[in-house]
Amino acid sequence: MKALLDWLDHRTGYRGLLKGALYEHIPGGARWRYVWGSTLTFAIGIQFITGVVLWTAYSPNAQGAWESVYFIQNQMWGGWMLRGIHHYMAQATTVLLVLHLMQVVIDGAYRAPREVNFWFGLGLLGIMLGLSLTGYLLPWDQKGYWATKVATSIASITPVIGPSLQRLMVGGAEYGHHTLTRFFALHAGVLPASLIGLIAVHVYLFRRHGLTVKQPVKRADGMFWPDQLLRDAVACLAVMVAVLILVLRTGGAELGAPADPTEPYAAARPEWYFLFLFQWLKYFPAGWEVLGAIVVPGLVAGLVALMPLIGRSLKGHRFNLAVVSMLLLGVGFLTWRAVADDSADIEFARAKVQADESAHRVQELAGPLGIPATGALTLLRSDPLTQGPRLFAANCASCHRFDGHDGLGVVPEDEPSAADLHGFGSREWLSGLLDADRIDSPEYFGGTAFARSTRMVRFVKRVLPQWDAAQRQNLDKVVKALSAQANLPAQAAQDAADAAEIAEGLELLKTEEMRCLTCHTFEGQSFDEPTGPDLTGWGSEAWILGMLQNPAHERFYGDRNDGMPAFGDDEILTQVEMEMVAQWLRGEWYRTEAPVAATSHAVEDE
């Protein structure tokens, strides 16, 4: 073995290199304050290793980026752990860079002859922030897509070259495949190569000039091996443990819903270490953004770069310490302010809830159903649970409500002019309609013309209160029978258990005593000229689709229709869109758990 090592040393000189690295002279001996450079190098090394492994499974194209990250997160062995380490180690690297910079400034290690090394360190910080910014887009999810769109929009306000710079970054006029491939090229190629070059020069210059030690030296000198190396190893281990704890506690890096340019994401925010800049720009009115985004940050960066020249004297060094302290306090305050503003913002909270629901939903669909060739976004765009409330909010909420809101949690300022459709078709909804105190309230007919002139309202308010217990018991059976026409998934077990009562209720519904066929038609029968909708299949998907197609059809309201649009005949909604609205109202969508009623997106106002 010795002969082999001697041969290798003769050819490479590794023993001399190893001795030079391990037996470096440390004035004043080993100290914990010297660990930041080593932990930073360790963190960057972990980023390179995990990044290369993630690269083997990642597909940098707009049609497959999210899908490949989903594969890494959910199907690749250990992928969630690997991605989590890469994600949180990137954040740890930023923290370590700032701590290392603080140590350099506090110790005055930027002074001659170390000015160039300090500037290379600032370059490292810039590259790491660039890696964070470009990596944010790579999952191609909603938060990364819209946050990157904001970031590149800021670049567009750069004087003279702004629009061209934005076009260069985006890869054209629109955000899409070219945007992703360019950011991936920067994240996996250009910036890492630049980082390696800067680190090599940074380490070389550090070894050339040695450590900066406060004078006078009060401790005996030491060597890098073994004391300082042990401290560095312990510090690196502590960083790794901290990152692993974060990964295990959070389940790894978050993966939002696939990027959808047609669905603006109001909850888009940069990573926490960019939040201060996001908050800072809020204080600049329209037309002055260039001052907050370009001029002031440029002046601050220039001042930091001049610190080696300013800090030659004791007063200059103290000035630099004051500048760093104010910068840290300012960044901390702006970050806190951004978090506080978001926590008090109802719109942000609502958008975050919707985003979290979409992210959970697409993964719930992708697991058992698989991802179609058209991409994961297709799963959401064809999902009643996701699209139903959005279509309802856009097309129905001007008149109707869903559990008091527009389907997405927003309570419109205008009073509703039609019934609240939460639970439509259920026994509970029907029972409320037959409640004398509720039928002419905004929950049902209160905002419609029917509240003033229909026989239905008069019957509920004047006749039903006079019925005896036996008649009310029969009415309960009719309610069960009519609700069973809807075949609601959430009510299937109840309908099966009450089959006998439902059968009896169907017969009672046709009797003159119940008076239902005085205004309505059921299975082709009626006692008078019908003035209300046909009750055959009431609340079923086919019935709701017919109502959406044309409520003025003779089967429904005819010429008594109170302003409801013909969504199908007038081509306001497509057949697929109407089906998704109907299925959402009925609580009829793919689920892995037992059926429940349609979900409510409401976020309580504070």
Coordinates of C-alpha atoms in Angstrom, one line a residue:
M1 CA 0.0 0.0 0.0
K2 CA 2.9 2.4 0.9
A3 CA 4.4 1.8 -2.5
L4 CA 1.1 2.6 -4.2
L5 CA 0.7 5.9 -2.2
D6 CA 4.4 6.8 -2.9
W7 CA 3.7 6.3 -6.6
L8 CA 0.6 8.4 -6.5
D9 CA 2.4 11.1 -4.6
H10 CA 5.2 11.1 -7.1
R11 CA 2.7 11.6 -9.9
T12 CA 0.4 14.1 -8.3
G13 CA 2.1 15.5 -5.2
Y14 CA -1.0 15.0 -3.2
R15 CA 0.9 14.8 0.1
G16 CA 2.2 18.3 -0.3
L17 CA -1.3 19.6 -1.2
L18 CA -2.9 17.8 1.8
K19 CA -0.2 19.0 4.1
G20 CA -0.7 22.6 2.9
A21 CA -4.4 22.3 3.5
L22 CA -4.3 20.6 6.9
Y23 CA -1.3 22.2 8.5
E24 CA -2.2 25.8 7.9
H25 CA -1.0 28.2 10.6
I26 CA -3.8 29.8 12.7
P27 CA -2.7 32.8 14.7
G28 CA -4.3 32.8 18.1
G29 CA -5.4 29.1 17.7
A30 CA -8.6 27.5 16.6
R31 CA -11.9 29.4 17.2
W32 CA -15.6 28.8 16.6
R33 CA -15.8 32.2 14.9
Y34 CA -13.8 30.8 12.0
V35 CA -16.3 28.1 11.1
W36 CA -18.5 30.2 8.8
G37 CA -16.4 29.8 5.6
S38 CA -16.2 26.0 6.0
T39 CA -19.9 25.6 6.7
L40 CA -20.7 27.8 3.7
T41 CA -18.5 25.6 1.5
F42 CA -20.1 22.5 2.9
A43 CA -23.6 23.9 2.2
I44 CA -22.7 24.7 -1.4
G45 CA -21.2 21.3 -1.8
I46 CA -24.5 19.7 -0.6
Q47 CA -26.4 21.9 -3.1
F48 CA -24.2 20.6 -5.9
I49 CA -24.6 17.0 -5.0
T50 CA -28.4 17.1 -4.5
G51 CA -28.8 19.4 -7.5
V52 CA -27.1 16.9 -9.8
V53 CA -29.2 14.0 -8.5
L54 CA -32.4 16.0 -8.9
W55 CA -31.3 16.9 -12.4
T56 CA -31.4 13.2 -13.4
A57 CA -35.1 13.2 -12.9
Y58 CA -36.1 16.7 -13.9
S59 CA -37.5 17.7 -17.2
P60 CA -37.0 21.4 -18.1
N61 CA -40.0 22.0 -20.3
A62 CA -43.3 23.7 -19.6
Q63 CA -45.2 20.5 -20.4
G64 CA -43.2 18.3 -18.1
A65 CA -41.5 20.3 -15.4
W66 CA -44.2 20.1 -12.8
E67 CA -44.8 16.5 -13.6
S68 CA -41.2 15.6 -13.2
V69 CA -41.0 17.4 -9.8
Y70 CA -44.2 15.5 -8.8
F71 CA -42.4 12.3 -9.7
I72 CA -39.4 13.3 -7.6
Q73 CA -41.6 14.3 -4.7
N74 CA -44.0 11.3 -4.7
Q75 CA -42.6 8.4 -6.6
M76 CA -38.8 8.6 -6.7
W77 CA -37.2 6.7 -3.8
G78 CA -36.1 9.3 -1.3
G79 CA -37.0 12.1 -3.7
W80 CA -39.0 14.1 -1.2
M81 CA -36.0 14.0 1.2
L82 CA -33.5 14.9 -1.5
R83 CA -35.6 17.8 -2.8
G84 CA -36.3 19.0 0.8
I85 CA -32.6 19.1 1.5
H86 CA -31.9 21.0 -1.6
H87 CA -34.6 23.5 -0.8
Y88 CA -33.8 24.2 2.8
M89 CA -30.0 24.0 2.3
A90 CA -30.4 26.8 -0.3
Q91 CA -32.0 28.9 2.5
A92 CA -29.3 27.9 5.0
T93 CA -26.6 28.9 2.4
T94 CA -28.1 32.4 2.2
V95 CA -28.1 32.7 6.0
L96 CA -24.5 31.5 6.2
L97 CA -23.4 33.9 3.5
V98 CA -24.8 36.8 5.5
L99 CA -23.2 35.6 8.7
H100 CA -19.9 35.2 7.0
L101 CA -20.2 38.7 5.6
M102 CA -21.0 40.1 9.0
Q103 CA -17.9 38.3 10.5
V104 CA -15.7 39.7 7.7
V105 CA -17.0 43.3 8.4
I106 CA -16.8 43.0 12.2
D107 CA -13.3 41.6 12.1
G108 CA -12.2 44.2 9.5
A109 CA -11.1 41.3 7.2
Y110 CA -11.9 43.4 4.1
R111 CA -8.9 45.7 4.7
A112 CA -5.8 45.7 2.6
P113 CA -4.6 43.4 1.2
R114 CA -7.9 41.5 1.3
E115 CA -10.1 44.0 -0.7
V116 CA -10.3 41.8 -3.8
N117 CA -11.3 38.8 -1.8
F118 CA -14.1 40.8 -0.1
W119 CA -15.4 41.8 -3.6
F120 CA -15.3 38.2 -4.7
G121 CA -17.4 37.3 -1.6
L122 CA -20.0 39.9 -2.6
G123 CA -20.0 38.2 -6.0
L124 CA -20.7 34.9 -4.3
L125 CA -23.6 36.4 -2.5
G126 CA -25.1 37.8 -5.7
I127 CA -24.7 34.4 -7.4
M128 CA -26.4 32.6 -4.6
L129 CA -29.3 35.0 -4.7
G130 CA -29.4 34.5 -8.5
L131 CA -29.5 30.7 -7.9
S132 CA -32.4 31.1 -5.5
L133 CA -34.3 33.3 -7.9
T134 CA -33.9 31.0 -10.9
G135 CA -34.5 27.9 -8.9
Y136 CA -37.9 29.3 -7.6
L137 CA -39.4 28.9 -11.1
L138 CA -38.2 25.4 -11.9
P139 CA -41.1 23.4 -10.3
W140 CA -43.3 25.4 -12.7
D141 CA -46.0 25.8 -10.1
Q142 CA -48.3 28.7 -9.5
K143 CA -46.3 30.4 -6.8
G144 CA -43.0 30.1 -8.7
Y145 CA -44.5 31.2 -12.0
W146 CA -46.2 34.3 -10.7
A147 CA -43.4 35.3 -8.4
T148 CA -41.0 35.1 -11.3
K149 CA -43.3 37.1 -13.5
V150 CA -43.2 39.9 -10.8
A151 CA -39.4 39.7 -10.6
T152 CA -38.9 39.9 -14.4
S153 CA -41.4 42.8 -14.5
I154 CA -39.2 44.7 -12.0
A155 CA -36.3 44.1 -14.4
S156 CA -38.3 45.8 -17.1
I157 CA -38.2 49.1 -15.4
T158 CA -34.4 49.3 -15.6
P159 CA -33.6 52.6 -17.5
V160 CA -32.9 52.2 -21.2
I161 CA -32.3 48.4 -21.3
G162 CA -35.3 47.4 -19.2
P163 CA -37.7 46.0 -21.9
S164 CA -34.8 44.3 -23.7
L165 CA -33.6 42.8 -20.5
Q166 CA -37.0 41.4 -19.6
R167 CA -37.4 40.0 -23.1
L168 CA -34.0 38.3 -22.8
M169 CA -34.9 36.7 -19.5
V170 CA -38.4 35.7 -20.6
G171 CA -37.3 34.4 -23.9
G172 CA -39.9 36.3 -25.9
A173 CA -43.1 38.3 -25.2
E174 CA -44.9 35.6 -23.3
Y175 CA -43.9 33.4 -20.3
G176 CA -43.6 29.8 -21.3
H177 CA -41.2 27.1 -22.3
H178 CA -38.4 29.4 -23.3
T179 CA -38.6 31.2 -19.9
L180 CA -38.2 27.9 -18.1
T181 CA -35.3 26.6 -20.2
R182 CA -33.4 29.9 -19.8
F183 CA -33.9 29.9 -16.1
F184 CA -32.8 26.3 -16.0
A185 CA -29.7 27.0 -18.0
L186 CA -28.8 29.8 -15.6
H187 CA -29.6 27.7 -12.5
A188 CA -27.9 24.4 -13.6
G189 CA -25.1 25.8 -15.8
V190 CA -24.1 29.4 -15.9
L191 CA -24.4 30.3 -12.3
P192 CA -22.9 27.1 -10.8
A193 CA -19.9 27.4 -13.1
S194 CA -19.5 31.0 -12.1
L195 CA -19.9 30.0 -8.5
I196 CA -17.1 27.4 -8.7
G197 CA -14.8 29.9 -10.3
L198 CA -15.4 32.6 -7.6
I199 CA -15.0 30.0 -4.8
A200 CA -11.7 28.8 -6.3
V201 CA -10.3 32.4 -6.5
H202 CA -11.9 33.3 -3.1
V203 CA -10.2 30.3 -1.4
Y204 CA -6.9 31.0 -3.2
L205 CA -6.9 34.6 -2.0
F206 CA -7.8 33.6 1.5
R207 CA -5.0 31.1 1.7
R208 CA -2.6 33.7 0.2
H209 CA -3.4 36.3 2.9
G210 CA -4.3 34.0 5.8
L211 CA -6.8 34.7 8.6
T212 CA -7.4 38.2 10.0
V213 CA -6.9 38.1 13.7
K214 CA -7.8 40.8 16.2
Q215 CA -4.8 42.4 17.8
P216 CA -3.3 41.9 20.2
V217 CA -3.3 38.1 20.0
K218 CA -3.9 36.7 23.5
R219 CA -3.8 33.0 22.7
A220 CA -1.1 30.7 21.5
D221 CA -1.0 30.0 17.7
G222 CA -2.4 26.7 16.4
M223 CA -2.8 24.6 13.3
F224 CA -5.9 23.9 11.2
W225 CA -5.5 20.2 11.9
P226 CA -7.0 18.9 14.2
D227 CA -8.5 21.6 16.4
Q228 CA -10.1 23.9 13.7
L229 CA -11.1 21.1 11.5
L230 CA -13.0 19.5 14.4
R231 CA -14.8 22.7 15.0
D232 CA -15.6 23.1 11.3
A233 CA -16.9 19.5 11.2
V234 CA -19.1 20.0 14.2
A235 CA -20.5 23.2 12.7
C236 CA -21.2 21.5 9.3
L237 CA -22.9 18.6 11.1
A238 CA -25.1 21.2 13.0
V239 CA -26.1 22.8 9.7
M240 CA -27.0 19.4 8.2
V241 CA -29.0 18.4 11.3
A242 CA -30.9 21.7 11.2
V243 CA -31.8 21.2 7.6
L244 CA -32.9 17.6 8.2
I245 CA -35.1 18.7 11.0
L246 CA -36.8 21.2 8.8
V247 CA -37.3 18.6 6.0
L248 CA -38.8 16.1 8.4
R249 CA -41.0 18.6 10.1
T250 CA -42.4 20.1 6.9
G251 CA -42.4 17.0 4.7
G252 CA -39.9 18.5 2.3
A253 CA -40.3 21.4 -0.1
E254 CA -43.7 22.5 -1.1
L255 CA -45.1 21.8 -4.5
G256 CA -48.0 24.1 -5.6
A257 CA -50.5 23.6 -8.3
P258 CA -49.2 23.5 -11.9
A259 CA -48.5 27.0 -13.4
D260 CA -51.6 28.3 -15.1
P261 CA -51.3 31.7 -16.9
T262 CA -55.1 32.0 -17.0
E263 CA -55.5 31.9 -13.2
P264 CA -53.8 34.9 -11.5
Y265 CA -52.2 33.9 -8.2
A266 CA -52.8 36.7 -5.6
A267 CA -50.8 34.9 -3.0
A268 CA -47.6 34.9 -5.0
R269 CA -44.7 35.9 -2.8
P270 CA -40.9 35.6 -3.1
E271 CA -38.9 33.5 -0.7
W272 CA -38.6 35.0 2.8
Y273 CA -35.1 36.4 2.1
F274 CA -36.6 38.5 -0.7
L275 CA -39.6 39.6 1.2
F276 CA -37.9 42.8 2.4
L277 CA -37.5 44.0 -1.2
F278 CA -41.2 43.0 -2.0
Q279 CA -42.3 45.2 1.0
W280 CA -39.9 48.0 0.2
L281 CA -41.4 48.4 -3.3
K282 CA -44.8 49.0 -1.8
Y283 CA -43.7 52.4 -0.5
F284 CA -43.1 53.7 -4.0
P285 CA -46.0 55.1 -6.0
A286 CA -46.5 54.4 -9.7
G287 CA -43.8 55.9 -11.8
W288 CA -41.3 55.9 -9.0
E289 CA -40.7 52.1 -8.9
V290 CA -37.3 52.5 -10.6
L291 CA -36.1 54.5 -7.5
G292 CA -37.0 51.7 -5.1
A293 CA -36.0 48.7 -7.4
I294 CA -32.9 50.0 -9.1
V295 CA -31.5 53.3 -7.7
V296 CA -31.6 52.8 -3.9
P297 CA -30.5 49.1 -4.0
G298 CA -27.8 50.0 -6.4
L299 CA -26.5 52.8 -4.1
V300 CA -26.6 50.4 -1.1
A301 CA -24.7 47.7 -3.1
G302 CA -22.1 50.3 -4.1
L303 CA -21.7 51.5 -0.5
V304 CA -21.1 47.9 0.6
A305 CA -18.6 47.4 -2.2
L306 CA -16.7 50.5 -1.1
M307 CA -16.4 49.3 2.5
P308 CA -12.7 48.1 2.1
L309 CA -11.8 51.7 1.1
I310 CA -14.0 53.4 3.6
G311 CA -12.8 51.2 6.5
R312 CA -9.1 51.9 6.3
S313 CA -9.4 54.1 9.3
L314 CA -11.0 53.3 12.7
K315 CA -13.8 55.9 12.0
G316 CA -14.4 54.4 8.6
H317 CA -14.6 50.9 10.1
R318 CA -17.1 52.1 12.7
F319 CA -19.1 53.7 9.9
N320 CA -19.1 50.4 8.0
L321 CA -20.3 48.6 11.2
A322 CA -23.1 51.1 11.5
V323 CA -24.1 50.7 7.9
V324 CA -24.3 46.9 8.2
S325 CA -26.3 47.2 11.5
M326 CA -28.8 49.6 9.9
L327 CA -29.1 47.3 6.8
L328 CA -29.8 44.3 8.9
L329 CA -32.3 46.2 11.0
G330 CA -34.0 47.6 7.9
V331 CA -34.2 44.2 6.2
G332 CA -35.5 42.6 9.4
F333 CA -38.2 45.3 9.9
L334 CA -39.3 45.1 6.2
T335 CA -39.5 41.4 6.4
W336 CA -41.6 41.5 9.6
R337 CA -43.8 44.2 8.1
A338 CA -44.4 42.0 5.0
V339 CA -45.4 39.0 7.1
A340 CA -47.6 41.2 9.3
D341 CA -49.4 42.8 6.3
D342 CA -50.0 39.4 4.8
S343 CA -51.4 38.0 8.0
A344 CA -53.9 40.9 8.2
D345 CA -54.8 40.7 4.5
I346 CA -58.1 38.8 4.0
E347 CA -57.6 38.7 0.2
F348 CA -54.2 37.1 0.6
A349 CA -55.5 34.6 3.1
R350 CA -58.3 33.7 0.8
A351 CA -56.0 33.3 -2.2
K352 CA -53.6 31.2 0.0
V353 CA -56.4 28.9 1.0
Q354 CA -57.5 28.4 -2.7
A355 CA -53.9 27.8 -3.7
D356 CA -53.4 25.2 -1.0
E357 CA -56.6 23.5 -2.0
S358 CA -55.6 23.4 -5.6
A359 CA -52.1 22.1 -4.8
H360 CA -53.6 19.3 -2.6
R361 CA -56.3 18.6 -5.2
V362 CA -54.0 18.1 -8.2
Q363 CA -51.8 15.7 -6.2
E364 CA -54.9 13.9 -5.0
L365 CA -56.0 13.5 -8.6
A366 CA -52.5 12.7 -10.0
G367 CA -51.9 9.8 -7.6
P368 CA -54.6 7.3 -8.5
L369 CA -55.7 8.7 -11.9
G370 CA -52.3 9.3 -13.3
I371 CA -51.1 12.4 -15.2
P372 CA -52.5 12.6 -18.8
A373 CA -50.3 13.3 -21.8
T374 CA -51.7 16.8 -21.9
G375 CA -50.1 17.5 -18.4
A376 CA -51.3 17.8 -14.8
L377 CA -53.0 21.2 -15.4
T378 CA -55.6 19.2 -17.4
L379 CA -56.6 17.4 -14.2
L380 CA -57.5 20.7 -12.5
R381 CA -59.1 22.3 -15.6
S382 CA -61.5 19.3 -15.8
D383 CA -62.1 18.9 -12.1
P384 CA -65.6 20.0 -10.8
L385 CA -64.2 20.6 -7.3
T386 CA -61.6 23.1 -8.6
Q387 CA -63.4 24.7 -11.5
G388 CA -67.0 24.6 -10.2
P389 CA -66.6 27.4 -7.6
R390 CA -64.7 29.5 -10.1
L391 CA -67.3 29.2 -12.7
F392 CA -70.0 29.8 -10.1
A393 CA -68.3 33.0 -8.9
A394 CA -67.9 34.3 -12.4
N395 CA -71.3 33.5 -13.8
C396 CA -73.8 32.8 -11.0
A397 CA -72.8 34.8 -7.9
S398 CA -74.2 38.0 -9.3
C399 CA -77.6 36.6 -8.3
H400 CA -77.0 33.5 -6.2
R401 CA -74.9 32.7 -3.1
F402 CA -73.2 29.5 -2.0
D403 CA -73.3 29.3 1.7
G404 CA -73.4 33.1 1.9
H405 CA -70.5 33.8 -0.5
D406 CA -69.6 33.6 -4.1
G407 CA -68.2 30.1 -4.1
L408 CA -64.6 31.3 -3.6
G409 CA -65.1 32.8 -0.1
V410 CA -65.9 36.4 -1.2
V411 CA -69.1 37.9 0.1
P412 CA -70.4 40.3 -2.6
E413 CA -71.6 43.7 -1.5
D414 CA -74.9 43.4 -3.4
E415 CA -77.8 41.6 -1.9
P416 CA -78.6 38.2 -3.6
S417 CA -81.5 38.2 -6.0
A418 CA -81.9 34.4 -6.1
A419 CA -81.6 31.4 -3.8
D420 CA -78.5 30.3 -2.0
L421 CA -77.5 27.0 -3.7
H422 CA -75.4 25.5 -1.0
G423 CA -76.7 21.9 -0.5
F424 CA -79.2 22.3 -3.4
G425 CA -81.1 19.1 -3.9
S426 CA -80.6 17.9 -0.3
R427 CA -83.3 17.2 2.3
E428 CA -82.0 20.1 4.3
W429 CA -82.3 22.5 1.4
L430 CA -85.9 21.4 0.7
S431 CA -86.8 21.6 4.4
G432 CA -85.6 25.2 4.4
L433 CA -87.6 26.0 1.4
L434 CA -90.7 24.8 3.2
D435 CA -90.0 26.9 6.3
A436 CA -92.4 29.8 6.6
D437 CA -89.7 32.0 8.1
R438 CA -87.1 31.3 5.4
I439 CA -88.9 30.9 2.1
D440 CA -89.2 34.6 1.4
S441 CA -85.8 35.4 2.9
P442 CA -82.7 36.1 0.8
E443 CA -81.7 32.5 1.4
Y444 CA -84.5 31.4 -1.0
F445 CA -87.1 33.6 -2.8
G446 CA -86.5 36.8 -0.9
G447 CA -84.7 38.6 -3.7
T448 CA -86.9 37.3 -6.5
A449 CA -90.3 38.2 -8.0
F450 CA -91.5 34.8 -6.8
A451 CA -91.4 36.0 -3.2
R452 CA -94.4 38.3 -3.8
S453 CA -96.7 36.5 -6.1
T454 CA -96.3 32.7 -6.2
R455 CA -98.7 30.2 -4.8
M456 CA -95.7 28.4 -3.4
V457 CA -94.9 31.2 -1.0
R458 CA -98.6 31.6 0.0
F459 CA -98.8 27.8 0.6
V460 CA -95.8 27.7 2.8
K461 CA -96.6 30.7 4.8
R462 CA -100.4 30.3 5.2
V463 CA -101.3 26.7 4.7
L464 CA -98.4 24.6 6.1
P465 CA -98.5 26.2 9.6
Q466 CA -102.1 24.9 9.9
W467 CA -101.2 21.2 9.1
D468 CA -101.4 18.7 11.8
A469 CA -98.7 16.2 12.9
A470 CA -99.8 13.5 10.5
Q471 CA -99.8 15.8 7.5
R472 CA -96.3 17.1 8.5
Q473 CA -95.1 13.5 8.8
N474 CA -96.3 12.9 5.2
L475 CA -94.6 16.1 4.1
D476 CA -91.3 14.8 5.5
K477 CA -91.7 11.7 3.4
V478 CA -92.4 13.8 0.3
V479 CA -89.3 15.8 1.0
K480 CA -87.2 12.6 1.2
A481 CA -88.8 11.3 -2.0
L482 CA -88.2 14.5 -3.9
S483 CA -84.7 14.9 -2.6
A484 CA -84.0 11.3 -3.7
Q485 CA -84.7 12.4 -7.3
A486 CA -81.3 14.2 -7.1
N487 CA -79.3 11.0 -6.4
L488 CA -76.8 13.1 -4.4
P489 CA -73.6 11.2 -3.6
A490 CA -73.5 12.6 -0.1
Q491 CA -77.0 11.4 0.6
A492 CA -76.8 7.9 -1.1
A493 CA -76.6 6.0 2.2
Q494 CA -79.6 7.9 3.7
D495 CA -81.7 7.4 0.6
A496 CA -80.9 3.6 0.6
A497 CA -81.9 3.4 4.3
D498 CA -85.1 5.3 3.8
A499 CA -86.2 3.4 0.6
A500 CA -89.6 2.5 2.0
E501 CA -90.4 6.1 3.1
I502 CA -89.2 7.4 -0.2
A503 CA -91.5 5.1 -2.1
E504 CA -94.4 6.2 0.0
G505 CA -93.4 9.8 -0.4
L506 CA -93.5 9.4 -4.2
E507 CA -97.1 8.4 -4.0
L508 CA -98.0 11.1 -1.6
L509 CA -96.3 13.7 -3.8
K510 CA -99.0 12.9 -6.5
T511 CA -101.9 13.4 -4.2
E512 CA -104.1 16.5 -4.0
E513 CA -103.5 16.7 -0.3
M514 CA -99.8 17.6 -0.7
R515 CA -100.7 20.1 -3.5
C516 CA -97.3 19.7 -5.2
L517 CA -98.9 19.0 -8.6
T518 CA -101.0 22.2 -8.3
C519 CA -98.0 24.2 -9.5
H520 CA -95.6 21.5 -10.7
T521 CA -95.5 18.6 -13.1
F522 CA -94.1 15.2 -11.9
E523 CA -93.7 12.2 -14.3
G524 CA -96.1 13.9 -16.7
Q525 CA -98.9 14.6 -14.1
S526 CA -100.2 17.9 -12.8
F527 CA -103.6 19.1 -11.5
D528 CA -103.5 22.6 -13.0
E529 CA -101.5 24.7 -15.4
P530 CA -97.9 24.4 -14.0
T531 CA -96.3 27.6 -12.9
G532 CA -93.1 26.1 -11.5
P533 CA -90.4 23.7 -12.8
D534 CA -91.0 20.0 -13.6
L535 CA -90.1 18.0 -10.5
T536 CA -89.2 14.9 -12.4
G537 CA -85.5 14.2 -11.6
W538 CA -85.4 17.4 -9.5
G539 CA -81.9 18.3 -8.4
S540 CA -80.3 15.6 -10.6
E541 CA -77.3 16.5 -12.9
A542 CA -79.6 16.3 -15.9
W543 CA -82.2 18.5 -14.3
I544 CA -79.6 21.2 -13.3
L545 CA -78.0 21.0 -16.8
G546 CA -81.5 21.6 -18.4
M547 CA -82.0 24.6 -16.1
L548 CA -78.6 26.0 -17.0
Q549 CA -79.2 25.4 -20.7
N550 CA -82.4 27.4 -20.8
P551 CA -84.4 28.2 -17.6
A552 CA -87.2 29.8 -19.8
H553 CA -87.9 26.3 -21.3
E554 CA -91.5 25.2 -20.7
R555 CA -90.2 22.4 -18.5
F556 CA -88.9 25.0 -16.1
Y557 CA -90.1 28.6 -15.7
G558 CA -91.3 29.4 -19.2
D559 CA -92.1 33.1 -19.7
R560 CA -92.1 33.5 -15.9
N561 CA -88.3 33.1 -15.8
D562 CA -87.0 35.9 -13.4
G563 CA -83.9 37.0 -15.4
M564 CA -81.8 33.8 -15.2
P565 CA -79.7 33.6 -18.4
A566 CA -79.8 30.7 -20.8
F567 CA -76.2 29.7 -20.2
G568 CA -76.2 27.0 -22.8
D569 CA -78.5 28.4 -25.5
D570 CA -76.8 31.8 -25.4
E571 CA -73.3 30.1 -25.4
I572 CA -72.3 31.8 -22.1
L573 CA -70.9 28.5 -20.8
T574 CA -69.8 25.4 -22.7
Q575 CA -71.4 22.0 -22.1
V576 CA -68.3 20.9 -20.1
E577 CA -68.4 24.0 -18.0
M578 CA -72.1 23.6 -17.2
E579 CA -71.4 20.0 -16.2
M580 CA -68.6 21.0 -13.8
V581 CA -70.9 23.6 -12.2
A582 CA -73.7 21.0 -11.8
Q583 CA -71.3 18.4 -10.4
W584 CA -69.8 20.8 -8.0
L585 CA -73.2 21.9 -6.7
R586 CA -74.1 18.2 -6.2
G587 CA -70.8 17.3 -4.5
E588 CA -70.1 15.0 -7.4
W589 CA -66.4 14.7 -8.1
Y590 CA -63.5 12.3 -7.8
R591 CA -62.5 11.7 -4.3
T592 CA -60.5 9.2 -2.3
E593 CA -62.6 9.6 0.8
A594 CA -66.3 9.2 1.5
P595 CA -68.6 11.7 -0.4
V596 CA -69.4 14.9 1.4
A597 CA -71.3 18.0 0.5
A598 CA -69.8 20.6 -1.8
T599 CA -66.9 22.4 0.0
S600 CA -67.0 26.0 1.1
H601 CA -64.0 28.3 0.5
A602 CA -65.1 30.9 2.9
V603 CA -62.4 32.8 4.9
E604 CA -63.8 34.6 7.9
D605 CA -63.3 38.3 7.9
E606 CA -61.5 39.6 11.0

